[in-house]
């Protein structure tokens, strides 16, 4: 589902990722870990084409992402749900509208949008805040809204960048459970985190990023 | 279609949300278009007057006294074949005298002094509109004057040339003014929409990441520009209508001649302003949104 072949990425002169190769199978749930600044976010950005690789090839589903035309990028992104590290919630729209936006761009009938958004808000247990504006939510609540927005359109791939960044252990647990559930429904899930507790004892593949390379791949 | 409705909602919300900037923009547009419409109205009216006069405009061909019927018919024949001539009216000398009497009214007694009818028979030729160019008319008059049996040819040369010049100048003026107003409106909507675009930069960035197409992102801005333009145009038409009604009501009291000239303002005068506003507003916002890159 996601395939990197000898991918390198530079920001100006600075190398961020060097000669990265890995494959994530359809339906897999995998982790990327590494210290801050290792390039986790950059790696995810390459997948949804917010950055282009300087070398190598990236294939996501049937798209050759590095060579994608501008006009095709939206169609790739509609198949990739993203939980952004910085949330990217619109503060002038309610929780409901923030999540609904991911469906509005699909030209979906309003009735269907309403049903789907209500269902997903219930799933992430944030229904009671549907009409609140994001700045009035706690960090954990905002995190759940972002997850809801990423999963509402039932993407084939879900990318989560530090989804438990500043949450307590208990909330982290509910969120990881959520990802497991999404994955169990067939979505390929890739989670970037520096929180080891997230993948300990999961039996999933973990890619360790260090010094611009995948230092090792483990099964935790 | 749903995307269009959603974009329209977004555009209307933004229109309302940023009402002061928008109001200012609409006002600027309407002032620009108003100046243009007013100018065009004047041009249109002058052109209309020109047309009306040109309908009556003709060459009067006076024939030699005592010209035979055959010669007159020969002349008539020539005029009938002339492609520039629209109508021919033969005025026999008796009728000319009759008309002169009528025109003189009570003073007609001065005609009693003539033993014979002093007036010649004549042809009044009305020319096609296309042929009413001063130099063409002059050449034609010259030609006819050379013909056998023609005494003299008369036409309102001064009128014709000055009206034609005026109408030409106004047309060129409209063109220049039109281009200037066009550019100004495009620029005004451009800067307004650009401001909105920058204000919503975060939102646009998020939309892009969620997989919104370029048209989905552009459409609300284009619609907003279009609406601003239409509103500006409609406002200018309304003001123009008000001004016109005012002039029609009040002006004859002071300037009786105005009513005769300012009669012509058909509905089609009010349509171009909103239309021009729509086109220019759309264009301005189109340039403002520019190329969307992911
Ligand atoms: N747009 C950019 N321009 C230049 N340098 C960048 C840019 N984005 C990231 N970098 C640099 O690339 C490196 C990797 O950044 P990245 O955000 O991928 O790290 P990360 O692993 O996600 O870190 P964190 O755990 O703190 O989120 C960092 O050194 C960062 O400064
Ligand atoms: Mg990061």
Coordinates of C-alpha atoms and ligand atoms in Angstrom, one line a residue:
Chain A
X1 CA 0.0 0.0 0.0
X2 CA 2.9 2.3 0.8
X3 CA 6.2 1.7 -0.8
X4 CA 9.4 3.8 -0.5
X5 CA 12.3 2.9 -2.7
X6 CA 15.7 4.6 -2.1
X7 CA 14.0 7.8 -1.1
X8 CA 16.0 10.9 -0.2
X9 CA 14.8 14.3 0.9
X10 CA 16.8 17.5 1.4
X11 CA 15.7 20.8 2.8
X12 CA 18.0 23.1 0.8
X13 CA 21.5 21.5 1.6
X14 CA 20.4 19.7 4.7
X15 CA 19.6 16.0 4.3
X16 CA 16.5 14.9 6.2
X17 CA 15.9 11.5 4.8
X18 CA 18.6 9.5 3.1
X19 CA 18.0 6.4 1.0
X20 CA 14.9 5.2 2.8
X21 CA 13.3 2.0 1.6
X22 CA 10.4 0.2 3.2
X23 CA 7.0 -1.3 2.4
X24 CA 3.8 -1.2 4.3
X25 CA 1.3 -3.8 3.3
X26 CA -2.4 -3.3 2.7
X27 CA -4.3 -3.6 6.0
X28 CA -1.2 -3.3 8.1
X29 CA -0.8 -1.1 11.2
X30 CA 2.8 0.1 11.6
X31 CA 4.8 2.7 13.5
X32 CA 7.6 5.1 12.8
X33 CA 9.6 6.2 15.7
X34 CA 12.7 8.3 16.3
X35 CA 13.9 11.4 18.2
X36 CA 12.5 14.8 17.6
X37 CA 13.8 16.2 14.3
X38 CA 14.5 12.7 12.9
X39 CA 12.2 13.3 10.0
X40 CA 9.0 11.5 10.9
X41 CA 6.7 14.3 9.8
X42 CA 8.7 14.8 6.6
X43 CA 8.3 11.1 5.8
X44 CA 4.6 11.4 6.2
X45 CA 4.4 14.6 4.2
X46 CA 6.1 12.7 1.3
X47 CA 3.3 10.2 1.4
X48 CA 0.5 12.7 1.0
X49 CA 2.6 14.8 -1.4
X50 CA 3.1 17.9 0.7
X51 CA 6.7 17.4 0.0
X52 CA 8.3 15.8 -3.1
X53 CA 11.2 13.4 -2.8
X54 CA 14.5 14.5 -4.2
X55 CA 15.5 11.0 -5.1
X56 CA 13.8 7.6 -5.2
X57 CA 10.3 6.5 -5.8
X58 CA 7.2 6.5 -3.5
X59 CA 4.1 4.5 -4.4
X60 CA 0.9 4.9 -2.5
X61 CA -2.0 2.6 -3.6
X62 CA -1.6 3.0 -7.4
X63 CA -0.1 6.5 -7.4
X64 CA 3.5 7.3 -8.1
X65 CA 3.5 10.1 -5.6
X66 CA 6.7 11.7 -6.6
X67 CA 5.5 12.3 -10.1
X68 CA 1.9 13.2 -9.3
X69 CA 0.5 16.1 -11.4
X70 CA -1.0 19.0 -9.5
X71 CA -4.5 18.2 -10.6
X72 CA -4.2 14.6 -9.3
X73 CA -3.0 15.4 -5.8
X74 CA -6.5 16.0 -4.3
X75 CA -7.5 12.5 -5.4
X76 CA -4.6 11.0 -3.7
X77 CA -5.3 13.0 -0.5
X78 CA -9.0 11.9 -0.5
X79 CA -7.7 8.4 0.0
X80 CA -5.3 9.3 2.7
X81 CA -6.7 10.5 6.1
X82 CA -4.2 12.6 8.0
X83 CA -4.0 13.3 11.7
X84 CA -1.8 16.3 11.7
X85 CA 0.7 16.9 14.4
X86 CA -0.5 20.5 14.6
X87 CA -4.1 19.5 14.2
X88 CA -5.0 22.1 11.5
X89 CA -8.5 22.6 12.9
X90 CA -10.3 25.7 11.7
X91 CA -11.1 27.8 14.7
X92 CA -14.0 29.7 13.1
X93 CA -15.9 26.5 12.4
X94 CA -17.6 24.2 14.8
X95 CA -16.3 20.7 15.6
X96 CA -19.1 19.4 13.4
X97 CA -18.3 21.7 10.4
X98 CA -14.6 20.9 10.8
X99 CA -15.3 17.2 10.4
X100 CA -17.9 17.8 7.7
X101 CA -15.4 19.7 5.6
X102 CA -13.6 16.5 4.8
X103 CA -16.9 15.2 3.2
X104 CA -18.1 18.5 1.6
X105 CA -15.1 18.4 -0.7
X106 CA -16.4 15.1 -2.0
X107 CA -19.7 16.6 -3.2
X108 CA -21.7 14.5 -0.8
X109 CA -25.4 15.2 -0.1
X110 CA -25.8 17.2 3.2
X111 CA -28.0 14.5 4.7
X112 CA -25.4 11.9 4.2
X113 CA -22.7 14.2 5.6
X114 CA -24.8 14.8 8.7
X115 CA -25.3 11.1 9.3
X116 CA -21.6 10.2 8.8
X117 CA -20.3 13.1 10.9
X118 CA -22.6 12.3 13.7
X119 CA -21.6 8.7 13.7
X120 CA -17.9 9.4 13.6
X121 CA -18.2 12.0 16.4
X122 CA -20.0 9.4 18.5
X123 CA -17.2 6.9 17.8
X124 CA -14.5 9.2 19.0
X125 CA -16.8 10.2 22.0
X126 CA -16.9 13.9 21.2
X127 CA -20.6 14.2 20.1
X128 CA -21.4 16.4 23.1
X129 CA -19.0 19.1 21.7
X130 CA -20.3 19.0 18.2
X131 CA -21.2 22.7 18.2
X132 CA -18.2 23.9 20.1
X133 CA -15.4 25.8 18.4
X134 CA -12.0 24.1 18.5
X135 CA -10.2 26.7 20.6
X136 CA -12.7 25.9 23.4
X137 CA -11.6 22.3 23.5
X138 CA -8.9 20.6 25.5
X139 CA -5.9 19.1 23.8
X140 CA -7.2 15.6 24.0
X141 CA -10.6 16.6 22.7
X142 CA -9.0 18.5 19.7
X143 CA -7.0 15.4 19.0
X144 CA -10.1 13.3 18.8
X145 CA -11.8 15.8 16.4
X146 CA -8.7 15.6 14.2
X147 CA -8.9 11.8 14.2
X148 CA -12.6 12.0 13.4
X149 CA -12.0 14.2 10.5
X150 CA -9.2 11.9 9.2
X151 CA -11.4 8.8 9.4
X152 CA -14.8 10.2 8.4
X153 CA -14.3 9.7 4.6
X154 CA -13.2 6.1 5.2
X155 CA -9.7 6.5 3.6
X156 CA -7.7 3.6 2.4
X157 CA -4.7 4.9 4.3
X158 CA -4.6 6.7 7.7
X159 CA -1.5 8.6 8.7
X160 CA -1.2 9.8 12.3
X161 CA 1.5 12.2 13.3
X162 CA 2.2 12.1 17.0
X163 CA -1.5 11.4 17.8
X164 CA -0.8 11.3 21.5
X165 CA 1.6 14.2 21.7
X166 CA 0.5 15.7 24.9
X167 CA -2.1 13.4 26.3
X168 CA -2.1 11.4 29.5
X169 CA -1.6 7.7 29.5
X170 CA -5.3 6.9 29.8
X171 CA -6.4 9.1 26.9
X172 CA -3.5 7.8 24.8
X173 CA -4.9 4.3 25.4
X174 CA -8.4 5.2 24.1
X175 CA -6.8 6.8 21.0
X176 CA -4.6 3.8 20.2
X177 CA -7.6 1.6 20.6
X178 CA -9.4 3.8 18.1
X179 CA -6.6 3.3 15.6
X180 CA -6.7 -0.5 16.1
X181 CA -10.4 -0.4 15.4
X182 CA -10.0 1.6 12.2
X183 CA -7.3 -0.8 11.2
X184 CA -9.5 -3.8 11.9
X185 CA -11.9 -2.4 9.4
X186 CA -9.3 -2.7 6.7
X187 CA -7.6 0.7 6.7
X188 CA -3.8 0.8 6.4
X189 CA -2.6 2.8 9.4
X190 CA 0.8 4.4 9.8
X191 CA 1.6 6.2 13.1
X192 CA 4.6 8.4 13.7
X193 CA 5.5 8.8 17.4
X194 CA 8.4 9.2 19.8
X195 CA 6.3 7.6 22.6
X196 CA 7.5 4.0 22.9
X197 CA 4.6 3.1 25.2
X198 CA 2.3 3.4 22.2
X199 CA 3.7 0.4 20.4
X200 CA 5.2 -1.7 23.2
X201 CA 3.7 -5.2 23.2
X202 CA 1.5 -4.6 20.1
X203 CA 3.3 -7.1 18.0
X204 CA 3.4 -4.6 15.1
X205 CA 6.3 -3.5 12.9
X206 CA 8.1 -0.4 14.1
X207 CA 10.6 1.6 11.9
X208 CA 13.3 3.4 13.9
X209 CA 14.4 6.6 12.2
X210 CA 17.8 7.9 13.3
X211 CA 20.5 10.0 11.5
X212 CA 18.4 10.3 8.4
X213 CA 18.1 6.6 7.9
X214 CA 15.9 3.7 9.0
X215 CA 18.3 2.4 11.6
X216 CA 16.3 -0.7 12.3
X217 CA 13.0 -2.4 11.9
X218 CA 11.6 -4.2 14.9
X219 CA 8.5 -6.1 15.9
X220 CA 7.5 -5.0 19.3
Chain B
X1 CA -23.9 21.3 -8.1
X2 CA -23.7 20.8 -4.4
X3 CA -20.2 22.1 -4.5
X4 CA -21.6 25.2 -6.3
X5 CA -24.2 25.6 -3.6
X6 CA -21.7 25.2 -0.8
X7 CA -19.4 27.7 -2.6
X8 CA -22.3 30.2 -2.9
X9 CA -23.0 29.8 0.8
X10 CA -19.4 30.4 1.6
X11 CA -19.3 33.4 -0.7
X12 CA -22.5 34.9 0.8
X13 CA -21.2 34.4 4.3
X14 CA -18.0 36.1 3.5
X15 CA -19.9 38.9 1.7
X16 CA -21.8 39.5 4.9
X17 CA -18.9 38.8 7.3
X18 CA -16.6 41.3 5.6
X19 CA -19.5 43.7 4.8
X20 CA -17.6 47.0 5.3
X21 CA -14.7 46.1 2.9
X22 CA -17.3 44.7 0.5
X23 CA -19.5 47.8 0.7
X24 CA -16.5 50.0 0.0
X25 CA -15.6 47.8 -3.0
X26 CA -19.2 47.8 -4.3
X27 CA -19.3 51.6 -4.0
X28 CA -16.0 52.1 -5.9
X29 CA -17.3 49.8 -8.6
X30 CA -20.6 51.5 -8.8
X31 CA -19.0 54.9 -9.1
X32 CA -16.7 53.7 -11.9
X33 CA -19.6 52.2 -13.7
X34 CA -21.8 55.2 -13.1
X35 CA -19.4 57.5 -14.7
X36 CA -19.1 55.2 -17.6
X37 CA -22.9 54.7 -18.0
X38 CA -23.5 58.4 -17.8
X39 CA -21.0 59.0 -20.5
X40 CA -22.4 56.2 -22.6
X41 CA -25.9 57.5 -22.1
X42 CA -24.9 60.9 -23.5
X43 CA -23.1 59.3 -26.4
X44 CA -26.1 57.2 -27.1
X45 CA -28.4 60.1 -27.0
X46 CA -26.3 62.2 -29.4
X47 CA -26.1 59.2 -31.7
X48 CA -29.8 58.9 -31.5
X49 CA -30.3 62.5 -32.4
X50 CA -27.8 62.1 -35.2
X51 CA -29.8 59.2 -36.6
X52 CA -33.1 61.0 -36.3
X53 CA -31.8 64.0 -38.2
X54 CA -30.0 61.9 -40.7
X55 CA -33.3 60.3 -41.6
X56 CA -34.6 63.7 -42.6
X57 CA -31.3 64.6 -44.1
X58 CA -31.3 64.8 -47.8
X59 CA -29.9 66.4 -50.9
X60 CA -32.1 68.8 -52.6
X61 CA -31.5 68.8 -56.3
X62 CA -32.9 72.0 -58.0
X63 CA -33.5 71.6 -61.7
X64 CA -33.1 74.2 -64.4
X65 CA -36.2 76.2 -65.0
X66 CA -38.3 74.8 -67.8
X67 CA -36.7 71.4 -67.9
X68 CA -38.6 69.0 -70.0
X69 CA -40.5 66.1 -68.5
X70 CA -38.3 63.7 -70.3
X71 CA -35.2 65.2 -68.8
X72 CA -36.7 65.1 -65.4
X73 CA -37.6 61.4 -65.8
X74 CA -34.1 60.7 -67.0
X75 CA -32.6 62.3 -63.8
X76 CA -35.1 60.4 -61.7
X77 CA -34.0 57.2 -63.4
X78 CA -30.4 57.9 -62.5
X79 CA -31.2 58.5 -58.8
X80 CA -33.3 55.4 -58.6
X81 CA -30.3 53.3 -59.7
X82 CA -28.0 55.0 -57.2
X83 CA -27.3 52.5 -54.4
X84 CA -26.8 55.3 -51.8
X85 CA -30.2 56.8 -52.4
X86 CA -32.9 55.5 -50.2
X87 CA -35.9 57.6 -51.2
X88 CA -36.7 60.1 -53.9
X89 CA -39.3 62.7 -53.7
X90 CA -40.3 64.9 -56.6
X91 CA -41.4 68.3 -55.8
X92 CA -42.9 70.2 -58.7
X93 CA -42.5 73.9 -58.8
X94 CA -46.2 74.5 -58.0
X95 CA -46.0 72.5 -54.9
X96 CA -42.8 74.3 -53.9
X97 CA -44.7 77.5 -54.2
X98 CA -47.6 76.2 -52.2
X99 CA -45.3 75.1 -49.4
X100 CA -43.6 78.4 -49.4
X101 CA -46.9 80.2 -49.1
X102 CA -47.9 78.0 -46.2
X103 CA -44.5 78.7 -44.6
X104 CA -44.9 82.4 -45.0
X105 CA -48.4 82.5 -43.7
X106 CA -49.7 86.0 -43.4
X107 CA -46.6 87.3 -45.2
X108 CA -47.4 85.2 -48.2
X109 CA -48.7 88.3 -50.0
X110 CA -45.1 89.2 -50.9
X111 CA -45.3 86.4 -53.4
X112 CA -48.1 88.2 -55.2
X113 CA -45.4 90.4 -56.8
X114 CA -44.1 87.6 -59.0
X115 CA -45.7 87.1 -62.3
X116 CA -44.3 83.7 -62.7
X117 CA -43.5 81.0 -60.2
X118 CA -39.9 81.8 -59.3
X119 CA -39.2 78.5 -57.7
X120 CA -37.6 75.5 -59.6
X121 CA -38.9 72.0 -59.5
X122 CA -36.7 69.7 -57.4
X123 CA -35.9 66.2 -56.2
X124 CA -35.4 65.5 -52.5
X125 CA -33.1 62.6 -52.1
X126 CA -32.7 60.9 -48.8
X127 CA -29.5 58.9 -48.4
X128 CA -28.8 55.7 -46.7
X129 CA -27.3 55.9 -43.2
X130 CA -24.0 54.4 -44.4
X131 CA -23.7 57.0 -47.1
X132 CA -24.0 59.9 -44.7
X133 CA -20.3 60.6 -44.3
X134 CA -19.4 64.2 -45.0
X135 CA -16.9 63.5 -47.7
X136 CA -19.2 61.0 -49.4
X137 CA -22.1 63.4 -49.4
X138 CA -19.9 66.1 -50.7
X139 CA -18.7 64.0 -53.6
X140 CA -22.2 62.9 -54.4
X141 CA -23.5 66.5 -54.4
X142 CA -20.6 67.4 -56.7
X143 CA -21.5 64.6 -59.1
X144 CA -25.1 65.5 -59.3
X145 CA -24.3 69.1 -59.9
X146 CA -22.5 68.1 -63.0
X147 CA -25.5 66.4 -64.4
X148 CA -27.5 67.8 -67.3
X149 CA -30.5 69.9 -66.2
X150 CA -29.3 70.3 -62.6
X151 CA -29.1 73.9 -61.5
X152 CA -27.9 73.4 -57.9
X153 CA -27.6 70.9 -55.1
X154 CA -28.1 71.8 -51.4
X155 CA -27.3 69.9 -48.2
X156 CA -26.5 70.7 -44.6
X157 CA -22.8 70.2 -44.8
X158 CA -21.8 72.0 -41.6
X159 CA -24.3 70.1 -39.5
X160 CA -23.4 66.8 -40.9
X161 CA -19.7 67.1 -40.4
X162 CA -19.8 68.5 -36.9
X163 CA -22.3 65.9 -35.7
X164 CA -20.3 63.1 -37.2
X165 CA -17.1 64.4 -35.6
X166 CA -18.8 64.8 -32.2
X167 CA -20.2 61.3 -32.4
X168 CA -16.8 59.9 -33.4
X169 CA -15.1 61.7 -30.5
X170 CA -17.6 60.5 -28.1
X171 CA -17.2 56.9 -29.3
X172 CA -13.5 57.1 -28.9
X173 CA -13.9 58.7 -25.5
X174 CA -16.3 55.9 -24.4
X175 CA -13.7 53.4 -25.5
X176 CA -10.9 55.0 -23.5
X177 CA -13.1 55.7 -20.5
X178 CA -14.5 52.2 -20.7
X179 CA -11.0 50.6 -20.7
X180 CA -9.9 52.8 -17.8
X181 CA -13.0 51.9 -15.7
X182 CA -12.6 48.2 -16.7
X183 CA -9.0 48.1 -15.4
X184 CA -9.9 50.0 -12.3
X185 CA -12.7 47.6 -11.4
X186 CA -10.6 44.6 -12.1
X187 CA -8.0 46.1 -9.8
X188 CA -10.4 46.9 -7.0
X189 CA -11.9 43.5 -6.9
X190 CA -8.5 42.0 -7.3
X191 CA -7.3 43.7 -4.1
X192 CA -10.4 43.0 -2.1
X193 CA -10.5 39.3 -3.0
X194 CA -6.7 39.1 -2.4
X195 CA -7.3 40.3 1.1
X196 CA -9.9 37.7 1.7
X197 CA -7.7 35.1 0.2
X198 CA -4.8 35.9 2.6
X199 CA -7.1 36.0 5.5
X200 CA -8.3 32.5 4.8
X201 CA -4.9 31.2 3.9
X202 CA -4.9 28.7 6.8
X203 CA -8.3 27.4 5.8
X204 CA -7.2 27.0 2.2
X205 CA -4.1 25.2 3.2
X206 CA -6.2 22.8 5.3
X207 CA -8.7 22.3 2.4
X208 CA -5.8 21.4 0.1
X209 CA -4.5 18.8 2.6
X210 CA -8.0 17.3 2.9
X211 CA -8.1 16.8 -0.8
X212 CA -10.1 19.7 -2.1
X213 CA -9.8 20.3 -5.8
X214 CA -8.7 23.6 -7.2
X215 CA -12.1 24.5 -8.4
X216 CA -13.6 23.8 -4.9
X217 CA -11.1 26.2 -3.4
X218 CA -11.5 28.9 -6.1
X219 CA -15.2 28.9 -6.6
X220 CA -16.2 30.8 -3.4
X221 CA -13.8 33.6 -4.2
X222 CA -14.8 33.8 -7.9
X223 CA -18.5 33.9 -6.9
X224 CA -17.8 36.6 -4.3
X225 CA -16.0 38.7 -6.9
X226 CA -18.8 38.1 -9.3
X227 CA -21.4 39.1 -6.7
X228 CA -19.5 42.2 -5.7
X229 CA -19.3 43.2 -9.4
X230 CA -23.0 42.6 -10.0
X231 CA -23.9 44.6 -6.9
X232 CA -21.7 47.5 -7.9
X233 CA -23.2 47.4 -11.4
X234 CA -26.8 47.2 -10.1
X235 CA -26.1 50.1 -7.8
X236 CA -24.8 52.2 -10.6
X237 CA -27.8 51.4 -12.8
X238 CA -30.1 52.3 -9.9
X239 CA -28.4 55.7 -9.5
X240 CA -28.4 56.3 -13.2
X241 CA -32.1 55.6 -13.3
X242 CA -32.7 58.0 -10.5
X243 CA -30.6 60.7 -12.1
X244 CA -32.4 60.2 -15.4
X245 CA -35.8 60.3 -13.8
X246 CA -34.8 63.5 -12.0
X247 CA -33.4 65.1 -15.2
X248 CA -36.5 64.2 -17.2
X249 CA -38.8 65.7 -14.5
X250 CA -36.9 68.8 -13.6
X251 CA -34.7 69.7 -16.6
X252 CA -37.5 70.9 -19.0
X253 CA -38.3 73.6 -16.5
X254 CA -34.9 75.2 -17.0
X255 CA -33.7 73.8 -20.2
X256 CA -36.6 73.0 -22.6
X257 CA -34.3 71.6 -25.2
X258 CA -33.0 68.9 -22.9
X259 CA -36.2 66.9 -23.0
X260 CA -36.0 66.7 -26.7
X261 CA -32.5 65.3 -26.6
X262 CA -32.6 63.2 -23.4
X263 CA -35.5 61.1 -24.4
X264 CA -33.6 58.1 -25.3
X265 CA -32.7 55.7 -22.5
X266 CA -34.0 52.2 -23.2
X267 CA -33.9 49.4 -20.7
X268 CA -30.8 48.0 -22.4
X269 CA -28.8 50.8 -20.9
X270 CA -29.3 49.4 -17.4
X271 CA -28.3 45.9 -18.3
X272 CA -24.6 46.4 -19.3
X273 CA -23.5 47.9 -15.9
X274 CA -24.3 44.8 -13.8
X275 CA -23.0 42.6 -16.6
X276 CA -19.8 44.6 -16.9
X277 CA -19.5 44.4 -13.1
X278 CA -20.0 40.7 -13.2
X279 CA -17.3 40.2 -15.8
X280 CA -14.8 42.5 -14.3
X281 CA -15.4 41.3 -10.7
X282 CA -15.0 37.7 -11.8
X283 CA -11.8 38.6 -13.7
X284 CA -10.4 40.5 -10.7
X285 CA -11.0 37.6 -8.3
X286 CA -9.7 35.1 -10.8
X287 CA -6.4 37.0 -11.0
X288 CA -6.4 37.4 -7.2
X289 CA -6.8 33.7 -6.5
X290 CA -4.2 32.9 -9.1
X291 CA -2.7 29.5 -9.6
X292 CA -3.4 27.1 -6.8
X293 CA -0.5 24.8 -6.1
X294 CA -0.5 21.9 -3.7
Ligands
LIG1 N1 9.9 23.1 5.6 C1 11.2 22.9 6.1 N2 12.2 23.6 5.7 C2 13.5 23.3 6.2 N3 13.7 22.4 7.1 C3 12.7 21.6 7.6 C4 11.4 21.9 7.1 N4 10.6 21.0 7.8 C5 11.4 20.3 8.6 N5 12.6 20.7 8.5 C6 13.8 20.1 9.2 O1 13.8 18.7 8.9 C7 14.1 18.0 10.0 C8 13.1 16.9 10.3 O2 11.9 17.6 10.6 P1 10.5 16.8 11.0 O3 9.5 17.7 11.2 O4 10.3 15.8 9.9 O5 11.0 16.0 12.3 P2 10.1 15.1 13.2 O6 10.7 13.8 13.3 O7 8.7 15.1 12.8 O8 10.3 15.8 14.6 P3 9.2 16.0 15.8 O9 9.2 14.7 16.6 O10 9.7 17.1 16.7 O11 7.9 16.2 15.3 C9 14.2 18.9 11.2 O12 15.6 19.2 11.4 C10 13.6 20.2 10.7 O13 14.2 21.3 11.2
LIG2 MG1 6.9 15.8 13.6

